[in-house]
Amino acid sequence: MILTVTLNPALDLTYEVERLRPYATHRVSAVHERPGGKGLNVAGVLHALGEPVLATGLLGGPTGARVQALVDAAGLPSSFAAIAGETRRTVTVADHTDATGLWEPGPVVSAAEWSAFAARFRTLLDGAAVVTLSGSLPAGLSPDAYAELITIARSLGIPSVLDTSGEALRLGLRAGPTLAKPNEAELAALMGSLGTPEPGIRSLLAPGSRAVVVSRGPRGLHAVTADGSWRAAPASALRGNPTGAGDACVAALARGLRDDTPWPPLLADAVALSAAAVAAPVAGSVDMDRYSRLKEAIDAGSDG
């Protein structure tokens, strides 16, 4: 199975509107409530694809109880650790072109709660083929929290996919995740400039890391390894809600790691699944018909 970690999950609310206009009153055409957070989005996509998955992370308070109830109702296998703090909420307002997100900061996690989770994490890795580590860190956790989990996974021979930002990304990369998936903005913040050349990206690879996969939005993915690089892009841009596209990409990368899929088809699948997530109205879901069609129309290959 694939283990997904969400240290800062959320009760995710999505409001659909005809057109989002700042400082205006909007009539909401539909409201969606679901378990949110990047790792739970990854788990939701894998579950929709019929892949064995187990979601873990930290949940607390009435909001955390509601998230757990929604996870259970969706039939998603999980093993979350309880904390005293209140799980956050996130609100996405989506129109037919794009989406705007409002993210609460999340709870404060104590040292004892983190220690208990790390012990649980080690136990849950038994039987895992790949682990994904996604999203922000709640207050109270050290920025090297993901690095600690990556080190535990590596000690047990479990490949990892890291999708975070800022200091957690920088320290996580040093621990040698098998794959890291920053987007262009996150990479620029890390490297200090836009348009980071391949040698700069390659310098982020620690021993044990296979690739940095850079998400470039509608322009697809760029994978940089020690030995070469690959790119994949959709044939045309899709309109919709891009909120969960990166999480669908992580789901595809994790599945590809498990199956030892080579780079060009792995990137093509990740781009297709990401685009199918844009076409779905709610993060953590995919338009399966669109996914099937898109897989045949992705331009993927080596940079030479």
PDB file of C-alpha atoms in Angstrom:
ATOM      1  CA  MET A   1       0.000   0.000   0.000  1.00  0.00           C
ATOM      2  CA  ILE A   2       0.927   3.674  -0.290  1.00  0.00           C
ATOM      3  CA  LEU A   3       1.072   5.573   3.010  1.00  0.00           C
ATOM      4  CA  THR A   4       0.107   9.258   2.850  1.00  0.00           C
ATOM      5  CA  VAL A   5       1.068  11.694   5.618  1.00  0.00           C
ATOM      6  CA  THR A   6      -0.923  14.872   6.331  1.00  0.00           C
ATOM      7  CA  LEU A   7       0.483  16.670   9.360  1.00  0.00           C
ATOM      8  CA  ASN A   8      -1.765  19.723   8.934  1.00  0.00           C
ATOM      9  CA  PRO A   9      -5.088  18.349   7.605  1.00  0.00           C
ATOM     10  CA  ALA A  10      -8.214  20.437   7.290  1.00  0.00           C
ATOM     11  CA  LEU A  11     -11.943  20.431   6.934  1.00  0.00           C
ATOM     12  CA  ASP A  12     -12.030  21.573   3.318  1.00  0.00           C
ATOM     13  CA  LEU A  13     -14.966  23.682   2.113  1.00  0.00           C
ATOM     14  CA  THR A  14     -15.317  24.508  -1.588  1.00  0.00           C
ATOM     15  CA  TYR A  15     -17.767  27.131  -2.823  1.00  0.00           C
ATOM     16  CA  GLU A  16     -18.614  27.170  -6.525  1.00  0.00           C
ATOM     17  CA  VAL A  17     -19.511  30.559  -8.026  1.00  0.00           C
ATOM     18  CA  GLU A  18     -20.158  31.741 -11.569  1.00  0.00           C
ATOM     19  CA  ARG A  19     -17.401  34.342 -11.422  1.00  0.00           C
ATOM     20  CA  LEU A  20     -15.268  35.476  -8.493  1.00  0.00           C
ATOM     21  CA  ARG A  21     -15.137  39.273  -8.105  1.00  0.00           C
ATOM     22  CA  PRO A  22     -13.232  40.936  -5.229  1.00  0.00           C
ATOM     23  CA  TYR A  23     -15.308  42.955  -2.748  1.00  0.00           C
ATOM     24  CA  ALA A  24     -18.585  41.665  -4.239  1.00  0.00           C
ATOM     25  CA  THR A  25     -21.395  39.512  -2.866  1.00  0.00           C
ATOM     26  CA  HIS A  26     -21.623  36.111  -4.550  1.00  0.00           C
ATOM     27  CA  ARG A  27     -24.375  33.547  -4.869  1.00  0.00           C
ATOM     28  CA  VAL A  28     -22.874  30.110  -4.289  1.00  0.00           C
ATOM     29  CA  SER A  29     -24.145  27.488  -6.723  1.00  0.00           C
ATOM     30  CA  ALA A  30     -22.746  24.477  -4.836  1.00  0.00           C
ATOM     31  CA  VAL A  31     -20.964  23.723  -1.558  1.00  0.00           C
ATOM     32  CA  HIS A  32     -18.635  20.768  -1.068  1.00  0.00           C
ATOM     33  CA  GLU A  33     -17.368  19.582   2.334  1.00  0.00           C
ATOM     34  CA  ARG A  34     -14.576  17.060   2.427  1.00  0.00           C
ATOM     35  CA  PRO A  35     -11.485  15.976   4.347  1.00  0.00           C
ATOM     36  CA  GLY A  36      -8.711  18.275   3.169  1.00  0.00           C
ATOM     37  CA  GLY A  37      -4.997  18.868   3.308  1.00  0.00           C
ATOM     38  CA  LYS A  38      -2.541  17.908   0.603  1.00  0.00           C
ATOM     39  CA  GLY A  39      -1.817  14.407   1.885  1.00  0.00           C
ATOM     40  CA  LEU A  40      -5.507  13.598   2.187  1.00  0.00           C
ATOM     41  CA  ASN A  41      -5.986  14.847  -1.370  1.00  0.00           C
ATOM     42  CA  VAL A  42      -3.259  12.417  -2.462  1.00  0.00           C
ATOM     43  CA  ALA A  43      -4.985   9.611  -0.574  1.00  0.00           C
ATOM     44  CA  GLY A  44      -8.347  10.502  -2.111  1.00  0.00           C
ATOM     45  CA  VAL A  45      -6.958  10.345  -5.649  1.00  0.00           C
ATOM     46  CA  LEU A  46      -5.239   7.003  -5.016  1.00  0.00           C
ATOM     47  CA  HIS A  47      -8.432   5.621  -3.470  1.00  0.00           C
ATOM     48  CA  ALA A  48     -10.433   6.767  -6.507  1.00  0.00           C
ATOM     49  CA  LEU A  49      -7.948   4.937  -8.724  1.00  0.00           C
ATOM     50  CA  GLY A  50      -8.491   1.734  -6.737  1.00  0.00           C
ATOM     51  CA  GLU A  51      -4.976   1.767  -5.273  1.00  0.00           C
ATOM     52  CA  PRO A  52      -4.332   0.386  -1.762  1.00  0.00           C
ATOM     53  CA  VAL A  53      -3.702   3.426   0.442  1.00  0.00           C
ATOM     54  CA  LEU A  54      -3.549   4.310   4.135  1.00  0.00           C
ATOM     55  CA  ALA A  55      -3.874   7.915   5.309  1.00  0.00           C
ATOM     56  CA  THR A  56      -2.223   9.104   8.501  1.00  0.00           C
ATOM     57  CA  GLY A  57      -1.477  12.396  10.210  1.00  0.00           C
ATOM     58  CA  LEU A  58      -2.716  14.519  13.113  1.00  0.00           C
ATOM     59  CA  LEU A  59      -6.351  15.331  13.962  1.00  0.00           C
ATOM     60  CA  GLY A  60      -7.839  17.200  16.906  1.00  0.00           C
ATOM     61  CA  GLY A  61     -10.992  18.801  18.291  1.00  0.00           C
ATOM     62  CA  PRO A  62     -14.529  18.816  16.821  1.00  0.00           C
ATOM     63  CA  THR A  63     -13.202  19.830  13.406  1.00  0.00           C
ATOM     64  CA  GLY A  64     -10.781  16.914  13.469  1.00  0.00           C
ATOM     65  CA  ALA A  65     -13.643  14.605  14.438  1.00  0.00           C
ATOM     66  CA  ARG A  66     -15.616  15.862  11.447  1.00  0.00           C
ATOM     67  CA  VAL A  67     -12.646  15.221   9.153  1.00  0.00           C
ATOM     68  CA  GLN A  68     -12.337  11.689  10.519  1.00  0.00           C
ATOM     69  CA  ALA A  69     -16.065  11.095   9.994  1.00  0.00           C
ATOM     70  CA  LEU A  70     -15.787  12.216   6.364  1.00  0.00           C
ATOM     71  CA  VAL A  71     -12.720  10.020   5.829  1.00  0.00           C
ATOM     72  CA  ASP A  72     -14.612   7.038   7.213  1.00  0.00           C
ATOM     73  CA  ALA A  73     -17.705   7.824   5.124  1.00  0.00           C
ATOM     74  CA  ALA A  74     -15.564   7.872   1.995  1.00  0.00           C
ATOM     75  CA  GLY A  75     -14.263   4.397   2.801  1.00  0.00           C
ATOM     76  CA  LEU A  76     -10.686   5.690   2.959  1.00  0.00           C
ATOM     77  CA  PRO A  77      -8.489   3.559   5.246  1.00  0.00           C
ATOM     78  CA  SER A  78      -6.799   5.719   7.886  1.00  0.00           C
ATOM     79  CA  SER A  79      -4.830   5.717  11.112  1.00  0.00           C
ATOM     80  CA  PHE A  80      -4.642   9.271  12.464  1.00  0.00           C
ATOM     81  CA  ALA A  81      -3.067  10.302  15.761  1.00  0.00           C
ATOM     82  CA  ALA A  82      -5.138  12.415  18.150  1.00  0.00           C
ATOM     83  CA  ILE A  83      -3.864  15.817  19.302  1.00  0.00           C
ATOM     84  CA  ALA A  84      -5.317  18.363  21.714  1.00  0.00           C
ATOM     85  CA  GLY A  85      -5.369  21.292  19.285  1.00  0.00           C
ATOM     86  CA  GLU A  86      -8.194  22.039  16.848  1.00  0.00           C
ATOM     87  CA  THR A  87      -7.791  20.911  13.237  1.00  0.00           C
ATOM     88  CA  ARG A  88      -7.986  23.852  10.822  1.00  0.00           C
ATOM     89  CA  ARG A  89     -10.481  24.650   8.081  1.00  0.00           C
ATOM     90  CA  THR A  90      -9.724  25.692   4.504  1.00  0.00           C
ATOM     91  CA  VAL A  91     -12.071  27.487   2.111  1.00  0.00           C
ATOM     92  CA  THR A  92     -11.730  27.424  -1.681  1.00  0.00           C
ATOM     93  CA  VAL A  93     -13.857  29.667  -3.890  1.00  0.00           C
ATOM     94  CA  ALA A  94     -13.834  28.247  -7.423  1.00  0.00           C
ATOM     95  CA  ASP A  95     -15.283  29.720 -10.592  1.00  0.00           C
ATOM     96  CA  HIS A  96     -15.003  28.407 -14.151  1.00  0.00           C
ATOM     97  CA  THR A  97     -11.512  29.818 -14.616  1.00  0.00           C
ATOM     98  CA  ASP A  98      -9.539  29.458 -11.378  1.00  0.00           C
ATOM     99  CA  ALA A  99      -9.806  29.234  -7.609  1.00  0.00           C
ATOM    100  CA  THR A 100      -9.004  31.343  -4.537  1.00  0.00           C
ATOM    101  CA  GLY A 101      -8.017  29.659  -1.271  1.00  0.00           C
ATOM    102  CA  LEU A 102      -8.249  30.797   2.349  1.00  0.00           C
ATOM    103  CA  TRP A 103      -6.187  28.608   4.672  1.00  0.00           C
ATOM    104  CA  GLU A 104      -6.387  28.693   8.482  1.00  0.00           C
ATOM    105  CA  PRO A 105      -3.019  28.186  10.234  1.00  0.00           C
ATOM    106  CA  GLY A 106      -3.787  24.969  12.098  1.00  0.00           C
ATOM    107  CA  PRO A 107      -3.198  23.720  15.673  1.00  0.00           C
ATOM    108  CA  VAL A 108      -0.123  23.810  17.894  1.00  0.00           C
ATOM    109  CA  VAL A 109       1.395  20.327  18.233  1.00  0.00           C
ATOM    110  CA  SER A 110       3.290  19.461  21.413  1.00  0.00           C
ATOM    111  CA  ALA A 111       6.619  17.637  21.574  1.00  0.00           C
ATOM    112  CA  ALA A 112       4.920  14.645  23.218  1.00  0.00           C
ATOM    113  CA  GLU A 113       2.292  14.498  20.459  1.00  0.00           C
ATOM    114  CA  TRP A 114       4.991  14.583  17.792  1.00  0.00           C
ATOM    115  CA  SER A 115       6.990  11.845  19.487  1.00  0.00           C
ATOM    116  CA  ALA A 116       3.894   9.649  19.631  1.00  0.00           C
ATOM    117  CA  PHE A 117       3.179  10.257  15.957  1.00  0.00           C
ATOM    118  CA  ALA A 118       6.757   9.453  14.897  1.00  0.00           C
ATOM    119  CA  ALA A 119       6.459   6.105  16.711  1.00  0.00           C
ATOM    120  CA  ARG A 120       3.106   5.457  14.982  1.00  0.00           C
ATOM    121  CA  PHE A 121       4.648   6.395  11.621  1.00  0.00           C
ATOM    122  CA  ARG A 122       7.418   3.839  12.011  1.00  0.00           C
ATOM    123  CA  THR A 123       4.835   1.147  12.741  1.00  0.00           C
ATOM    124  CA  LEU A 124       2.634   2.119   9.784  1.00  0.00           C
ATOM    125  CA  LEU A 125       5.575   1.829   7.390  1.00  0.00           C
ATOM    126  CA  ASP A 126       5.429  -1.926   7.867  1.00  0.00           C
ATOM    127  CA  GLY A 127       3.814  -3.080   4.622  1.00  0.00           C
ATOM    128  CA  ALA A 128       4.096   0.292   2.858  1.00  0.00           C
ATOM    129  CA  ALA A 129       5.593   0.357  -0.635  1.00  0.00           C
ATOM    130  CA  VAL A 130       5.917   4.179  -0.785  1.00  0.00           C
ATOM    131  CA  VAL A 131       5.216   7.057   1.603  1.00  0.00           C
ATOM    132  CA  THR A 132       4.124  10.560   0.587  1.00  0.00           C
ATOM    133  CA  LEU A 133       4.773  13.584   2.820  1.00  0.00           C
ATOM    134  CA  SER A 134       2.652  16.543   1.819  1.00  0.00           C
ATOM    135  CA  GLY A 135       1.693  20.044   2.852  1.00  0.00           C
ATOM    136  CA  SER A 136       2.465  22.578   5.536  1.00  0.00           C
ATOM    137  CA  LEU A 137       3.611  21.881   9.080  1.00  0.00           C
ATOM    138  CA  PRO A 138       1.379  22.915  11.986  1.00  0.00           C
ATOM    139  CA  ALA A 139       2.741  25.206  14.684  1.00  0.00           C
ATOM    140  CA  GLY A 140       4.895  23.553  17.317  1.00  0.00           C
ATOM    141  CA  LEU A 141       6.664  21.224  14.905  1.00  0.00           C
ATOM    142  CA  SER A 142      10.295  21.767  13.995  1.00  0.00           C
ATOM    143  CA  PRO A 143      10.882  22.614  10.323  1.00  0.00           C
ATOM    144  CA  ASP A 144      12.901  19.398  10.079  1.00  0.00           C
ATOM    145  CA  ALA A 145       9.826  17.254  10.876  1.00  0.00           C
ATOM    146  CA  TYR A 146       9.617  15.905   7.331  1.00  0.00           C
ATOM    147  CA  ALA A 147      13.366  15.301   7.303  1.00  0.00           C
ATOM    148  CA  GLU A 148      12.914  13.149  10.419  1.00  0.00           C
ATOM    149  CA  LEU A 149      10.175  11.097   8.752  1.00  0.00           C
ATOM    150  CA  ILE A 150      12.209  10.732   5.540  1.00  0.00           C
ATOM    151  CA  THR A 151      15.143   9.448   7.591  1.00  0.00           C
ATOM    152  CA  ILE A 152      12.915   6.882   9.292  1.00  0.00           C
ATOM    153  CA  ALA A 153      11.522   5.726   5.937  1.00  0.00           C
ATOM    154  CA  ARG A 154      15.013   5.464   4.413  1.00  0.00           C
ATOM    155  CA  SER A 155      16.220   3.383   7.360  1.00  0.00           C
ATOM    156  CA  LEU A 156      13.452   0.899   6.533  1.00  0.00           C
ATOM    157  CA  GLY A 157      14.058   0.979   2.772  1.00  0.00           C
ATOM    158  CA  ILE A 158      10.764   2.766   1.961  1.00  0.00           C
ATOM    159  CA  PRO A 159      10.832   5.285  -0.937  1.00  0.00           C
ATOM    160  CA  SER A 160       9.373   8.719  -0.173  1.00  0.00           C
ATOM    161  CA  VAL A 161       7.812  11.606  -2.109  1.00  0.00           C
ATOM    162  CA  LEU A 162       8.101  15.066  -0.523  1.00  0.00           C
ATOM    163  CA  ASP A 163       5.731  17.911  -1.412  1.00  0.00           C
ATOM    164  CA  THR A 164       6.117  20.933   0.836  1.00  0.00           C
ATOM    165  CA  SER A 165       7.680  24.406   0.776  1.00  0.00           C
ATOM    166  CA  GLY A 166      10.000  26.807   2.556  1.00  0.00           C
ATOM    167  CA  GLU A 167      12.304  25.618   5.324  1.00  0.00           C
ATOM    168  CA  ALA A 168      10.509  22.261   5.553  1.00  0.00           C
ATOM    169  CA  LEU A 169      11.368  21.676   1.883  1.00  0.00           C
ATOM    170  CA  ARG A 170      14.983  22.797   2.268  1.00  0.00           C
ATOM    171  CA  LEU A 171      15.627  20.551   5.277  1.00  0.00           C
ATOM    172  CA  GLY A 172      13.570  17.725   3.827  1.00  0.00           C
ATOM    173  CA  LEU A 173      15.679  17.703   0.661  1.00  0.00           C
ATOM    174  CA  ARG A 174      18.824  17.293   2.747  1.00  0.00           C
ATOM    175  CA  ALA A 175      17.391  14.072   4.191  1.00  0.00           C
ATOM    176  CA  GLY A 176      17.258  12.528   0.707  1.00  0.00           C
ATOM    177  CA  PRO A 177      13.631  11.872  -0.264  1.00  0.00           C
ATOM    178  CA  THR A 178      13.381   9.608  -3.287  1.00  0.00           C
ATOM    179  CA  LEU A 179      11.418  12.302  -5.144  1.00  0.00           C
ATOM    180  CA  ALA A 180      10.646  15.928  -4.302  1.00  0.00           C
ATOM    181  CA  LYS A 181       7.897  17.842  -6.092  1.00  0.00           C
ATOM    182  CA  PRO A 182       8.202  21.613  -5.658  1.00  0.00           C
ATOM    183  CA  ASN A 183       6.317  23.953  -7.928  1.00  0.00           C
ATOM    184  CA  GLU A 184       8.138  26.774  -9.701  1.00  0.00           C
ATOM    185  CA  ALA A 185       7.348  29.348  -7.021  1.00  0.00           C
ATOM    186  CA  GLU A 186       8.491  27.047  -4.211  1.00  0.00           C
ATOM    187  CA  LEU A 187      11.685  26.246  -6.095  1.00  0.00           C
ATOM    188  CA  ALA A 188      12.350  29.941  -6.762  1.00  0.00           C
ATOM    189  CA  ALA A 189      11.892  30.740  -3.066  1.00  0.00           C
ATOM    190  CA  LEU A 190      14.329  27.968  -2.201  1.00  0.00           C
ATOM    191  CA  MET A 191      16.950  28.888  -4.797  1.00  0.00           C
ATOM    192  CA  GLY A 192      16.507  32.658  -4.632  1.00  0.00           C
ATOM    193  CA  SER A 193      15.639  33.219  -8.291  1.00  0.00           C
ATOM    194  CA  LEU A 194      13.135  32.359 -10.974  1.00  0.00           C
ATOM    195  CA  GLY A 195      13.999  30.060 -13.864  1.00  0.00           C
ATOM    196  CA  THR A 196      16.508  27.933 -11.927  1.00  0.00           C
ATOM    197  CA  PRO A 197      18.787  26.143 -14.432  1.00  0.00           C
ATOM    198  CA  GLU A 198      19.138  22.378 -14.323  1.00  0.00           C
ATOM    199  CA  PRO A 199      22.552  22.355 -12.579  1.00  0.00           C
ATOM    200  CA  GLY A 200      21.005  24.336  -9.727  1.00  0.00           C
ATOM    201  CA  ILE A 201      18.088  21.927  -9.454  1.00  0.00           C
ATOM    202  CA  ARG A 202      20.455  18.969  -9.667  1.00  0.00           C
ATOM    203  CA  SER A 203      22.451  20.363  -6.742  1.00  0.00           C
ATOM    204  CA  LEU A 204      19.391  19.750  -4.535  1.00  0.00           C
ATOM    205  CA  LEU A 205      19.704  15.985  -4.961  1.00  0.00           C
ATOM    206  CA  ALA A 206      21.048  14.404  -1.772  1.00  0.00           C
ATOM    207  CA  PRO A 207      22.403  10.854  -1.571  1.00  0.00           C
ATOM    208  CA  GLY A 208      19.443   8.533  -2.008  1.00  0.00           C
ATOM    209  CA  SER A 209      17.389  11.029  -4.022  1.00  0.00           C
ATOM    210  CA  ARG A 210      16.395  10.128  -7.572  1.00  0.00           C
ATOM    211  CA  ALA A 211      14.816  13.326  -8.856  1.00  0.00           C
ATOM    212  CA  VAL A 212      13.377  16.760  -8.290  1.00  0.00           C
ATOM    213  CA  VAL A 213      10.112  17.023 -10.228  1.00  0.00           C
ATOM    214  CA  VAL A 214       9.174  20.658 -10.810  1.00  0.00           C
ATOM    215  CA  SER A 215       5.502  21.426 -11.354  1.00  0.00           C
ATOM    216  CA  ARG A 216       5.081  24.201 -13.945  1.00  0.00           C
ATOM    217  CA  GLY A 217       1.313  24.572 -13.867  1.00  0.00           C
ATOM    218  CA  PRO A 218      -0.276  24.411 -17.321  1.00  0.00           C
ATOM    219  CA  ARG A 219       3.194  23.861 -18.840  1.00  0.00           C
ATOM    220  CA  GLY A 220       3.466  20.454 -17.218  1.00  0.00           C
ATOM    221  CA  LEU A 221       6.349  18.829 -15.337  1.00  0.00           C
ATOM    222  CA  HIS A 222      10.144  18.951 -15.479  1.00  0.00           C
ATOM    223  CA  ALA A 223      12.026  16.062 -13.835  1.00  0.00           C
ATOM    224  CA  VAL A 224      15.737  16.506 -13.102  1.00  0.00           C
ATOM    225  CA  THR A 225      17.852  13.504 -12.080  1.00  0.00           C
ATOM    226  CA  ALA A 226      21.582  13.004 -11.634  1.00  0.00           C
ATOM    227  CA  ASP A 227      21.787  11.511 -15.137  1.00  0.00           C
ATOM    228  CA  GLY A 228      19.367  13.551 -17.219  1.00  0.00           C
ATOM    229  CA  SER A 229      16.077  15.379 -17.377  1.00  0.00           C
ATOM    230  CA  TRP A 230      12.603  14.876 -18.817  1.00  0.00           C
ATOM    231  CA  ARG A 231       9.614  17.098 -19.551  1.00  0.00           C
ATOM    232  CA  ALA A 232       5.933  16.400 -20.086  1.00  0.00           C
ATOM    233  CA  ALA A 233       3.089  18.778 -20.878  1.00  0.00           C
ATOM    234  CA  PRO A 234      -0.600  18.583 -21.763  1.00  0.00           C
ATOM    235  CA  ALA A 235      -1.606  19.191 -25.341  1.00  0.00           C
ATOM    236  CA  SER A 236      -3.738  22.161 -24.270  1.00  0.00           C
ATOM    237  CA  ALA A 237      -4.555  24.067 -21.088  1.00  0.00           C
ATOM    238  CA  LEU A 238      -7.631  23.051 -19.097  1.00  0.00           C
ATOM    239  CA  ARG A 239      -9.979  25.403 -17.317  1.00  0.00           C
ATOM    240  CA  GLY A 240     -11.181  24.518 -13.851  1.00  0.00           C
ATOM    241  CA  ASN A 241     -10.018  24.225 -10.236  1.00  0.00           C
ATOM    242  CA  PRO A 242      -6.229  23.727 -10.003  1.00  0.00           C
ATOM    243  CA  THR A 243      -6.222  23.372  -6.196  1.00  0.00           C
ATOM    244  CA  GLY A 244      -5.646  19.599  -6.125  1.00  0.00           C
ATOM    245  CA  ALA A 245      -3.586  19.248  -9.307  1.00  0.00           C
ATOM    246  CA  GLY A 246      -0.264  19.002  -7.463  1.00  0.00           C
ATOM    247  CA  ASP A 247      -1.665  16.371  -5.128  1.00  0.00           C
ATOM    248  CA  ALA A 248      -2.865  14.279  -8.062  1.00  0.00           C
ATOM    249  CA  CYS A 249       0.662  14.595  -9.448  1.00  0.00           C
ATOM    250  CA  VAL A 250       2.097  13.253  -6.166  1.00  0.00           C
ATOM    251  CA  ALA A 251      -0.367  10.349  -6.303  1.00  0.00           C
ATOM    252  CA  ALA A 252       0.832   9.458  -9.798  1.00  0.00           C
ATOM    253  CA  LEU A 253       4.496   9.779  -8.811  1.00  0.00           C
ATOM    254  CA  ALA A 254       4.000   7.562  -5.765  1.00  0.00           C
ATOM    255  CA  ARG A 255       2.243   4.899  -7.823  1.00  0.00           C
ATOM    256  CA  GLY A 256       4.980   5.110 -10.430  1.00  0.00           C
ATOM    257  CA  LEU A 257       7.678   4.676  -7.775  1.00  0.00           C
ATOM    258  CA  ARG A 258       5.897   1.601  -6.477  1.00  0.00           C
ATOM    259  CA  ASP A 259       5.622   0.133  -9.977  1.00  0.00           C
ATOM    260  CA  ASP A 260       9.126   1.235 -11.069  1.00  0.00           C
ATOM    261  CA  THR A 261       7.652   3.121 -14.049  1.00  0.00           C
ATOM    262  CA  PRO A 262      10.331   4.729 -16.278  1.00  0.00           C
ATOM    263  CA  TRP A 263      10.478   8.514 -16.611  1.00  0.00           C
ATOM    264  CA  PRO A 264       8.711   9.483 -19.831  1.00  0.00           C
ATOM    265  CA  PRO A 265       5.551   7.427 -19.165  1.00  0.00           C
ATOM    266  CA  LEU A 266       5.689   8.281 -15.445  1.00  0.00           C
ATOM    267  CA  LEU A 267       5.701  12.020 -16.188  1.00  0.00           C
ATOM    268  CA  ALA A 268       3.009  11.610 -18.838  1.00  0.00           C
ATOM    269  CA  ASP A 269       0.766   9.819 -16.346  1.00  0.00           C
ATOM    270  CA  ALA A 270       1.401  12.463 -13.680  1.00  0.00           C
ATOM    271  CA  VAL A 271       0.522  15.286 -16.094  1.00  0.00           C
ATOM    272  CA  ALA A 272      -2.630  13.502 -17.251  1.00  0.00           C
ATOM    273  CA  LEU A 273      -3.803  12.825 -13.700  1.00  0.00           C
ATOM    274  CA  SER A 274      -3.030  16.417 -12.676  1.00  0.00           C
ATOM    275  CA  ALA A 275      -5.021  17.783 -15.616  1.00  0.00           C
ATOM    276  CA  ALA A 276      -7.914  15.464 -14.790  1.00  0.00           C
ATOM    277  CA  ALA A 277      -7.875  16.886 -11.255  1.00  0.00           C
ATOM    278  CA  VAL A 278      -8.178  20.417 -12.660  1.00  0.00           C
ATOM    279  CA  ALA A 279     -11.255  19.263 -14.580  1.00  0.00           C
ATOM    280  CA  ALA A 280     -12.881  17.945 -11.375  1.00  0.00           C
ATOM    281  CA  PRO A 281     -14.702  20.510  -9.180  1.00  0.00           C
ATOM    282  CA  VAL A 282     -13.209  19.436  -5.820  1.00  0.00           C
ATOM    283  CA  ALA A 283      -9.594  18.916  -4.738  1.00  0.00           C
ATOM    284  CA  GLY A 284      -8.795  15.259  -4.084  1.00  0.00           C
ATOM    285  CA  SER A 285     -10.971  14.015  -6.953  1.00  0.00           C
ATOM    286  CA  VAL A 286     -10.310  13.453 -10.642  1.00  0.00           C
ATOM    287  CA  ASP A 287     -12.399  13.381 -13.801  1.00  0.00           C
ATOM    288  CA  MET A 288     -11.753   9.732 -14.698  1.00  0.00           C
ATOM    289  CA  ASP A 289     -13.102   9.995 -18.257  1.00  0.00           C
ATOM    290  CA  ARG A 290     -10.877  13.000 -18.888  1.00  0.00           C
ATOM    291  CA  TYR A 291      -7.915  11.162 -17.363  1.00  0.00           C
ATOM    292  CA  SER A 292      -8.351   8.223 -19.740  1.00  0.00           C
ATOM    293  CA  ARG A 293      -8.464  10.544 -22.758  1.00  0.00           C
ATOM    294  CA  LEU A 294      -5.593  12.752 -21.629  1.00  0.00           C
ATOM    295  CA  LYS A 295      -3.170   9.851 -21.135  1.00  0.00           C
ATOM    296  CA  GLU A 296      -3.102   9.433 -24.902  1.00  0.00           C
ATOM    297  CA  ALA A 297      -2.361  13.110 -25.594  1.00  0.00           C
ATOM    298  CA  ILE A 298       0.615  14.023 -23.404  1.00  0.00           C
ATOM    299  CA  ASP A 299       3.858  15.179 -24.969  1.00  0.00           C
ATOM    300  CA  ALA A 300       6.653  13.609 -22.881  1.00  0.00           C
ATOM    301  CA  GLY A 301      10.318  13.004 -23.548  1.00  0.00           C
ATOM    302  CA  SER A 302      13.938  13.557 -22.610  1.00  0.00           C
ATOM    303  CA  ASP A 303      15.605  16.956 -22.664  1.00  0.00           C
ATOM    304  CA  GLY A 304      18.590  15.222 -24.219  1.00  0.00           C
TER     305      GLY A 304
END
